[in-house]
Amino acid sequence: DVEKRKKSVISLENLRKFVGQPPHTSDHLFPNGMPPGVVMGLAWTHLGGKTLFVEVRGQVDSSFCDAPTASPGAAAGDDAAGPGGEPSEDRPPGEEGGEGGGGGNQQRSPGGSGARLKVTGKLGKVMGESSDIALTYARLFLREVSPPNSFLDEARMHMNMPEGATPKDGPSAGVTMTSALLSLALGAPVRQGLAMTGELTLTGKVLRVGGIKEKAIAARRENVGMIVLPMSNQADYLEIKPHLRAGLTAHFVDHFDDVYRLAFADSGAPMLHGSRGSEVVTVVTPADEAAPVPITLPPRAAGSPEALPATATAAA
């Protein structure tokens, strides 16, 4: 019977025939590059990490614009969580948050003459407050890097976080929302292959968030090469085994000045002179960290029935 069995060769071409369709599809909405105003965020969910985008459009006159003179685009957000495999709230253990729920179709004008920001995406209370902080800080920051640019003070803007049926909450979308608004106002895209997470204060401080391991794994799954994380999460990141963060470059910051510099490097956006934060800490994990590492074993006594070869292989 064994001789009559048909031999099968499994390859990438026929793998789906044996194991079925892949269970995971990419969350990357912009495989060919993010336009101005779009920033990739990182979210924690009950089923693991996830990358999320937020789109922001804006108008000063009567029509929406994609690449402004003082400029509109699309923005990116961070965190989510949901029931039954869907993210339901982006507040992992150790991350503070408020009540979830509201957040859709709300209009708020946190300052400025005619500017107005509408936020949708089934956001909770904490995430809705993060959008207010993001707009206030983005306005002040824009006056520092580009004083003539008054887009954020005049435009009517709409920030949306896709997957509207999925509830989202938590403060860690702060740096992402702010970067998206600045990208929109400056008409400059953020660096490709970049994702970020971190709570932002009104003074530009970047605070600790939760779910770092899950977020790092999500970034690696989506082939993101660079992530920006809060300085106070450095220990959490280093606890992740090297093979789980192989190929990632993580930058740890404690002020938005450095988030901006990393996100808009080589984009043509105006740069600040210096930083109000601590020195950026960068951790590079080579892609080959996931490869087996050869080790040398001590020699066994001659004639031993359990003698092993002089070398073996162990997983990193």
GROMACS .gro file of C-alpha atoms in nm:
model
  316
    1ASP     CA    1   0.000   0.000   0.000
    2VAL     CA    2   0.284   0.235   0.080
    3GLU     CA    3   0.431   0.190  -0.268
    4LYS     CA    4   0.096   0.274  -0.430
    5ARG     CA    5   0.066   0.613  -0.258
    6LYS     CA    6   0.099   0.904  -0.494
    7LYS     CA    7   0.388   1.137  -0.425
    8SER     CA    8   0.294   1.505  -0.390
    9VAL     CA    9   0.531   1.797  -0.406
   10ILE     CA   10   0.417   2.097  -0.201
   11SER     CA   11   0.527   2.438  -0.330
   12LEU     CA   12   0.418   2.800  -0.302
   13GLU     CA   13   0.209   2.751  -0.615
   14ASN     CA   14  -0.007   2.468  -0.478
   15LEU     CA   15   0.011   2.539  -0.103
   16ARG     CA   16  -0.341   2.680  -0.090
   17LYS     CA   17  -0.476   2.352  -0.230
   18PHE     CA   18  -0.358   2.173   0.082
   19VAL     CA   19  -0.405   2.432   0.358
   20GLY     CA   20  -0.669   2.668   0.216
   21GLN     CA   21  -0.669   3.043   0.182
   22PRO     CA   22  -0.449   3.249   0.418
   23PRO     CA   23  -0.647   3.354   0.727
   24HIS     CA   24  -0.494   3.702   0.741
   25THR     CA   25  -0.507   3.973   0.479
   26SER     CA   26  -0.297   4.285   0.498
   27ASP     CA   27  -0.435   4.590   0.679
   28HIS     CA   28  -0.223   4.821   0.463
   29LEU     CA   29  -0.462   5.055   0.283
   30PHE     CA   30  -0.185   5.236   0.094
   31PRO     CA   31   0.055   4.975  -0.049
   32ASN     CA   32   0.193   5.227  -0.301
   33GLY     CA   33   0.272   5.494  -0.043
   34MET     CA   34   0.072   5.717   0.189
   35PRO     CA   35  -0.041   6.054   0.052
   36PRO     CA   36  -0.007   6.378   0.249
   37GLY     CA   37  -0.221   6.366   0.560
   38VAL     CA   38  -0.212   5.989   0.609
   39VAL     CA   39  -0.020   5.839   0.901
   40MET     CA   40  -0.009   5.478   1.014
   41GLY     CA   41  -0.090   5.411   1.377
   42LEU     CA   42  -0.050   5.101   1.591
   43ALA     CA   43  -0.336   4.956   1.792
   44TRP     CA   44  -0.378   4.699   2.067
   45THR     CA   45  -0.673   4.460   2.043
   46HIS     CA   46  -0.789   4.161   2.246
   47LEU     CA   47  -0.662   3.939   1.965
   48GLY     CA   48  -0.323   4.105   1.925
   49GLY     CA   49  -0.181   4.411   1.754
   50LYS     CA   50  -0.312   4.591   1.450
   51THR     CA   51  -0.212   4.875   1.220
   52LEU     CA   52  -0.477   5.143   1.167
   53PHE     CA   53  -0.507   5.441   0.938
   54VAL     CA   54  -0.703   5.761   0.981
   55GLU     CA   55  -0.797   5.975   0.684
   56VAL     CA   56  -0.836   6.351   0.715
   57ARG     CA   57  -0.968   6.583   0.448
   58GLY     CA   58  -0.996   6.957   0.476
   59GLN     CA   59  -1.127   7.264   0.302
   60VAL     CA   60  -1.081   7.636   0.338
   61ASP     CA   61  -1.321   7.742   0.066
   62SER     CA   62  -1.601   7.523  -0.064
   63SER     CA   63  -1.432   7.213  -0.201
   64PHE     CA   64  -1.219   6.941  -0.052
   65CYS     CA   65  -0.853   6.937  -0.142
   66ASP     CA   66  -0.599   6.656  -0.158
   67ALA     CA   67  -0.269   6.846  -0.162
   68PRO     CA   68  -0.303   7.201  -0.029
   69THR     CA   69  -0.124   7.522  -0.058
   70ALA     CA   70  -0.172   7.546   0.313
   71SER     CA   71  -0.294   7.200   0.267
   72PRO     CA   72  -0.541   6.915   0.303
   73GLY     CA   73  -0.479   6.541   0.284
   74ALA     CA   74  -0.570   6.233   0.487
   75ALA     CA   75  -0.471   6.139   0.838
   76ALA     CA   76  -0.386   5.837   1.048
   77GLY     CA   77  -0.493   5.707   1.382
   78ASP     CA   78  -0.391   5.444   1.624
   79ASP     CA   79  -0.581   5.230   1.850
   80ALA     CA   80  -0.875   5.003   1.842
   81ALA     CA   81  -1.038   4.704   1.995
   82GLY     CA   82  -1.349   4.498   1.938
   83PRO     CA   83  -1.573   4.202   1.997
   84GLY     CA   84  -1.543   3.867   1.824
   85GLY     CA   85  -1.203   3.913   1.670
   86GLU     CA   86  -1.266   4.276   1.592
   87PRO     CA   87  -1.075   4.534   1.792
   88SER     CA   88  -1.301   4.679   2.063
   89GLU     CA   89  -1.093   4.916   2.269
   90ASP     CA   90  -0.733   5.026   2.244
   91ARG     CA   91  -0.659   5.025   2.614
   92PRO     CA   92  -0.444   4.726   2.704
   93PRO     CA   93  -0.355   4.653   3.066
   94GLY     CA   94  -0.146   4.939   3.200
   95GLU     CA   95  -0.292   5.205   2.970
   96GLU     CA   96  -0.531   5.456   3.117
   97GLY     CA   97  -0.854   5.535   2.943
   98GLY     CA   98  -1.204   5.669   2.986
   99GLU     CA   99  -1.543   5.542   2.893
  100GLY     CA  100  -1.583   5.407   2.542
  101GLY     CA  101  -1.874   5.460   2.316
  102GLY     CA  102  -1.945   5.792   2.153
  103GLY     CA  103  -1.716   5.959   1.910
  104GLY     CA  104  -1.906   5.951   1.581
  105ASN     CA  105  -2.019   6.254   1.381
  106GLN     CA  106  -1.906   6.500   1.645
  107GLN     CA  107  -1.804   6.850   1.551
  108ARG     CA  108  -1.569   7.043   1.772
  109SER     CA  109  -1.379   7.366   1.728
  110PRO     CA  110  -1.106   7.376   1.992
  111GLY     CA  111  -0.995   7.726   1.909
  112GLY     CA  112  -0.919   7.924   1.596
  113SER     CA  113  -1.143   8.148   1.392
  114GLY     CA  114  -1.328   7.938   1.139
  115ALA     CA  115  -1.157   7.602   1.183
  116ARG     CA  116  -1.365   7.302   1.272
  117LEU     CA  117  -1.274   6.937   1.315
  118LYS     CA  118  -1.525   6.656   1.266
  119VAL     CA  119  -1.413   6.314   1.390
  120THR     CA  120  -1.577   5.983   1.294
  121GLY     CA  121  -1.496   5.616   1.333
  122LYS     CA  122  -1.689   5.504   1.645
  123LEU     CA  123  -1.445   5.660   1.889
  124GLY     CA  124  -1.466   5.648   2.266
  125LYS     CA  125  -1.445   5.949   2.495
  126VAL     CA  126  -1.068   5.931   2.551
  127MET     CA  127  -0.988   5.905   2.182
  128GLY     CA  128  -1.224   6.192   2.106
  129GLU     CA  129  -1.038   6.406   2.359
  130SER     CA  130  -0.710   6.304   2.194
  131SER     CA  131  -0.832   6.457   1.868
  132ASP     CA  132  -0.897   6.788   2.047
  133ILE     CA  133  -0.548   6.786   2.197
  134ALA     CA  134  -0.400   6.692   1.859
  135LEU     CA  135  -0.560   6.988   1.682
  136THR     CA  136  -0.465   7.238   1.953
  137TYR     CA  137  -0.103   7.123   1.961
  138ALA     CA  138  -0.075   7.091   1.582
  139ARG     CA  139  -0.186   7.454   1.546
  140LEU     CA  140   0.077   7.579   1.787
  141PHE     CA  141   0.347   7.360   1.634
  142LEU     CA  142   0.260   7.473   1.279
  143ARG     CA  143   0.311   7.836   1.383
  144GLU     CA  144   0.664   7.746   1.489
  145VAL     CA  145   0.770   7.562   1.175
  146SER     CA  146   0.570   7.758   0.918
  147PRO     CA  147   0.432   8.088   1.055
  148PRO     CA  148   0.256   8.199   0.733
  149ASN     CA  149   0.060   7.875   0.713
  150SER     CA  150  -0.286   7.931   0.867
  151PHE     CA  151  -0.457   7.624   0.727
  152LEU     CA  152  -0.532   7.465   1.064
  153ASP     CA  153  -0.682   7.792   1.188
  154GLU     CA  154  -0.915   7.833   0.892
  155ALA     CA  155  -1.000   7.495   0.742
  156ARG     CA  156  -1.299   7.275   0.804
  157MET     CA  157  -1.156   6.927   0.848
  158HIS     CA  158  -1.288   6.575   0.877
  159MET     CA  159  -1.079   6.306   1.048
  160ASN     CA  160  -1.198   5.949   1.003
  161MET     CA  161  -1.067   5.617   1.132
  162PRO     CA  162  -1.176   5.336   0.901
  163GLU     CA  163  -1.359   5.023   1.011
  164GLY     CA  164  -1.644   5.229   1.146
  165ALA     CA  165  -1.825   4.931   1.299
  166THR     CA  166  -1.531   4.868   1.533
  167PRO     CA  167  -1.529   5.066   1.860
  168LYS     CA  168  -1.199   5.243   1.928
  169ASP     CA  169  -1.070   5.412   2.240
  170GLY     CA  170  -0.752   5.501   2.427
  171PRO     CA  171  -0.501   5.786   2.426
  172SER     CA  172  -0.222   5.633   2.218
  173ALA     CA  173  -0.340   5.780   1.888
  174GLY     CA  174  -0.230   6.126   2.000
  175VAL     CA  175   0.102   6.150   1.816
  176THR     CA  176  -0.050   5.990   1.506
  177MET     CA  177  -0.341   6.234   1.487
  178THR     CA  178  -0.108   6.531   1.535
  179SER     CA  179   0.132   6.409   1.268
  180ALA     CA  180  -0.159   6.358   1.030
  181LEU     CA  181  -0.291   6.711   1.081
  182LEU     CA  182   0.054   6.859   1.022
  183SER     CA  183   0.103   6.645   0.713
  184LEU     CA  184  -0.230   6.774   0.585
  185ALA     CA  185  -0.147   7.137   0.658
  186LEU     CA  186   0.204   7.118   0.509
  187GLY     CA  187   0.109   6.906   0.209
  188ALA     CA  188   0.398   6.674   0.294
  189PRO     CA  189   0.369   6.295   0.330
  190VAL     CA  190   0.527   6.119   0.624
  191ARG     CA  191   0.813   5.877   0.568
  192GLN     CA  192   0.707   5.554   0.401
  193GLY     CA  193   0.722   5.239   0.610
  194LEU     CA  194   0.674   5.431   0.935
  195ALA     CA  195   0.423   5.365   1.213
  196MET     CA  196   0.387   5.528   1.552
  197THR     CA  197   0.205   5.521   1.884
  198GLY     CA  198   0.207   5.743   2.192
  199GLU     CA  199  -0.010   5.968   2.404
  200LEU     CA  200   0.050   6.341   2.350
  201THR     CA  201   0.011   6.620   2.605
  202LEU     CA  202  -0.062   6.986   2.535
  203THR     CA  203   0.303   7.066   2.600
  204GLY     CA  204   0.427   6.812   2.346
  205LYS     CA  205   0.533   6.538   2.587
  206VAL     CA  206   0.498   6.181   2.458
  207LEU     CA  207   0.367   5.950   2.729
  208ARG     CA  208   0.381   5.577   2.789
  209VAL     CA  209   0.117   5.351   2.631
  210GLY     CA  210   0.029   4.983   2.657
  211GLY     CA  211   0.038   4.687   2.421
  212ILE     CA  212   0.391   4.745   2.292
  213LYS     CA  213   0.460   4.379   2.215
  214GLU     CA  214   0.138   4.338   2.019
  215LYS     CA  215   0.192   4.663   1.833
  216ALA     CA  216   0.550   4.573   1.738
  217ILE     CA  217   0.441   4.235   1.606
  218ALA     CA  218   0.165   4.404   1.402
  219ALA     CA  219   0.419   4.643   1.249
  220ARG     CA  220   0.649   4.356   1.154
  221ARG     CA  221   0.358   4.160   1.005
  222GLU     CA  222   0.279   4.456   0.779
  223ASN     CA  223   0.645   4.491   0.673
  224VAL     CA  224   0.682   4.823   0.853
  225GLY     CA  225   1.052   4.893   0.894
  226MET     CA  226   1.046   5.180   1.144
  227ILE     CA  227   0.833   5.250   1.450
  228VAL     CA  228   0.825   5.549   1.686
  229LEU     CA  229   0.749   5.468   2.050
  230PRO     CA  230   0.742   5.659   2.381
  231MET     CA  231   1.075   5.672   2.565
  232SER     CA  232   0.916   5.519   2.876
  233ASN     CA  233   0.824   5.207   2.677
  234GLN     CA  234   1.184   5.120   2.598
  235ALA     CA  235   1.203   4.845   2.862
  236ASP     CA  236   0.877   4.691   2.734
  237TYR     CA  237   1.017   4.676   2.382
  238LEU     CA  238   1.349   4.522   2.487
  239GLU     CA  239   1.162   4.245   2.666
  240ILE     CA  240   1.029   4.127   2.330
  241LYS     CA  241   1.236   3.836   2.199
  242PRO     CA  242   1.466   3.941   1.914
  243HIS     CA  243   1.310   3.703   1.662
  244LEU     CA  244   0.972   3.873   1.716
  245ARG     CA  245   1.110   4.220   1.636
  246ALA     CA  246   1.362   4.113   1.370
  247GLY     CA  247   1.392   4.375   1.095
  248LEU     CA  248   1.242   4.656   1.303
  249THR     CA  249   1.410   4.985   1.386
  250ALA     CA  250   1.251   5.143   1.692
  251HIS     CA  251   1.302   5.508   1.788
  252PHE     CA  252   1.215   5.608   2.145
  253VAL     CA  253   1.117   5.971   2.203
  254ASP     CA  254   0.972   6.181   2.485
  255HIS     CA  255   0.876   6.495   2.290
  256PHE     CA  256   0.681   6.554   1.971
  257ASP     CA  257   0.971   6.753   1.823
  258ASP     CA  258   1.148   6.423   1.758
  259VAL     CA  259   0.834   6.250   1.628
  260TYR     CA  260   0.806   6.530   1.372
  261ARG     CA  261   1.172   6.511   1.273
  262LEU     CA  262   1.159   6.135   1.222
  263ALA     CA  263   0.826   6.138   1.037
  264PHE     CA  264   0.900   6.424   0.797
  265ALA     CA  265   1.270   6.372   0.726
  266ASP     CA  266   1.341   6.419   0.352
  267SER     CA  267   0.978   6.517   0.285
  268GLY     CA  268   1.050   6.884   0.215
  269ALA     CA  269   0.866   6.993   0.528
  270PRO     CA  270   1.028   7.275   0.730
  271MET     CA  271   1.238   7.149   1.020
  272LEU     CA  272   1.289   7.275   1.373
  273HIS     CA  273   1.634   7.374   1.493
  274GLY     CA  274   1.705   7.140   1.782
  275SER     CA  275   1.464   6.949   2.005
  276ARG     CA  276   1.297   7.011   2.339
  277GLY     CA  277   1.313   6.641   2.421
  278SER     CA  278   1.578   6.403   2.545
  279GLU     CA  279   1.817   6.241   2.302
  280VAL     CA  280   1.641   5.986   2.082
  281VAL     CA  281   1.724   5.624   2.163
  282THR     CA  282   1.732   5.393   1.858
  283VAL     CA  283   1.718   5.014   1.877
  284VAL     CA  284   1.793   4.827   1.554
  285THR     CA  285   1.711   4.457   1.540
  286PRO     CA  286   1.871   4.294   1.232
  287ALA     CA  287   1.646   4.085   1.012
  288ASP     CA  288   1.872   3.783   1.057
  289GLU     CA  289   1.797   3.774   1.432
  290ALA     CA  290   1.526   3.522   1.346
  291ALA     CA  291   1.780   3.280   1.193
  292PRO     CA  292   1.917   2.984   1.389
  293VAL     CA  293   2.239   3.056   1.574
  294PRO     CA  294   2.512   2.786   1.568
  295ILE     CA  295   2.647   2.692   1.910
  296THR     CA  296   2.930   2.465   2.019
  297LEU     CA  297   2.859   2.182   2.261
  298PRO     CA  298   3.122   2.032   2.492
  299PRO     CA  299   3.268   1.703   2.358
  300ARG     CA  300   3.130   1.376   2.497
  301ALA     CA  301   3.348   1.095   2.628
  302ALA     CA  302   3.478   0.865   2.353
  303GLY     CA  303   3.264   0.557   2.306
  304SER     CA  304   2.962   0.708   2.479
  305PRO     CA  305   2.639   0.573   2.321
  306GLU     CA  306   2.483   0.920   2.361
  307ALA     CA  307   2.767   1.106   2.196
  308LEU     CA  308   2.649   1.410   2.002
  309PRO     CA  309   2.811   1.597   1.716
  310ALA     CA  310   3.047   1.876   1.818
  311THR     CA  311   2.809   2.141   1.687
  312ALA     CA  312   2.434   2.188   1.699
  313THR     CA  313   2.181   2.457   1.618
  314ALA     CA  314   1.962   2.652   1.861
  315ALA     CA  315   1.686   2.900   1.789
  316ALA     CA  316   1.771   3.259   1.868
   0.00000   0.00000   0.00000
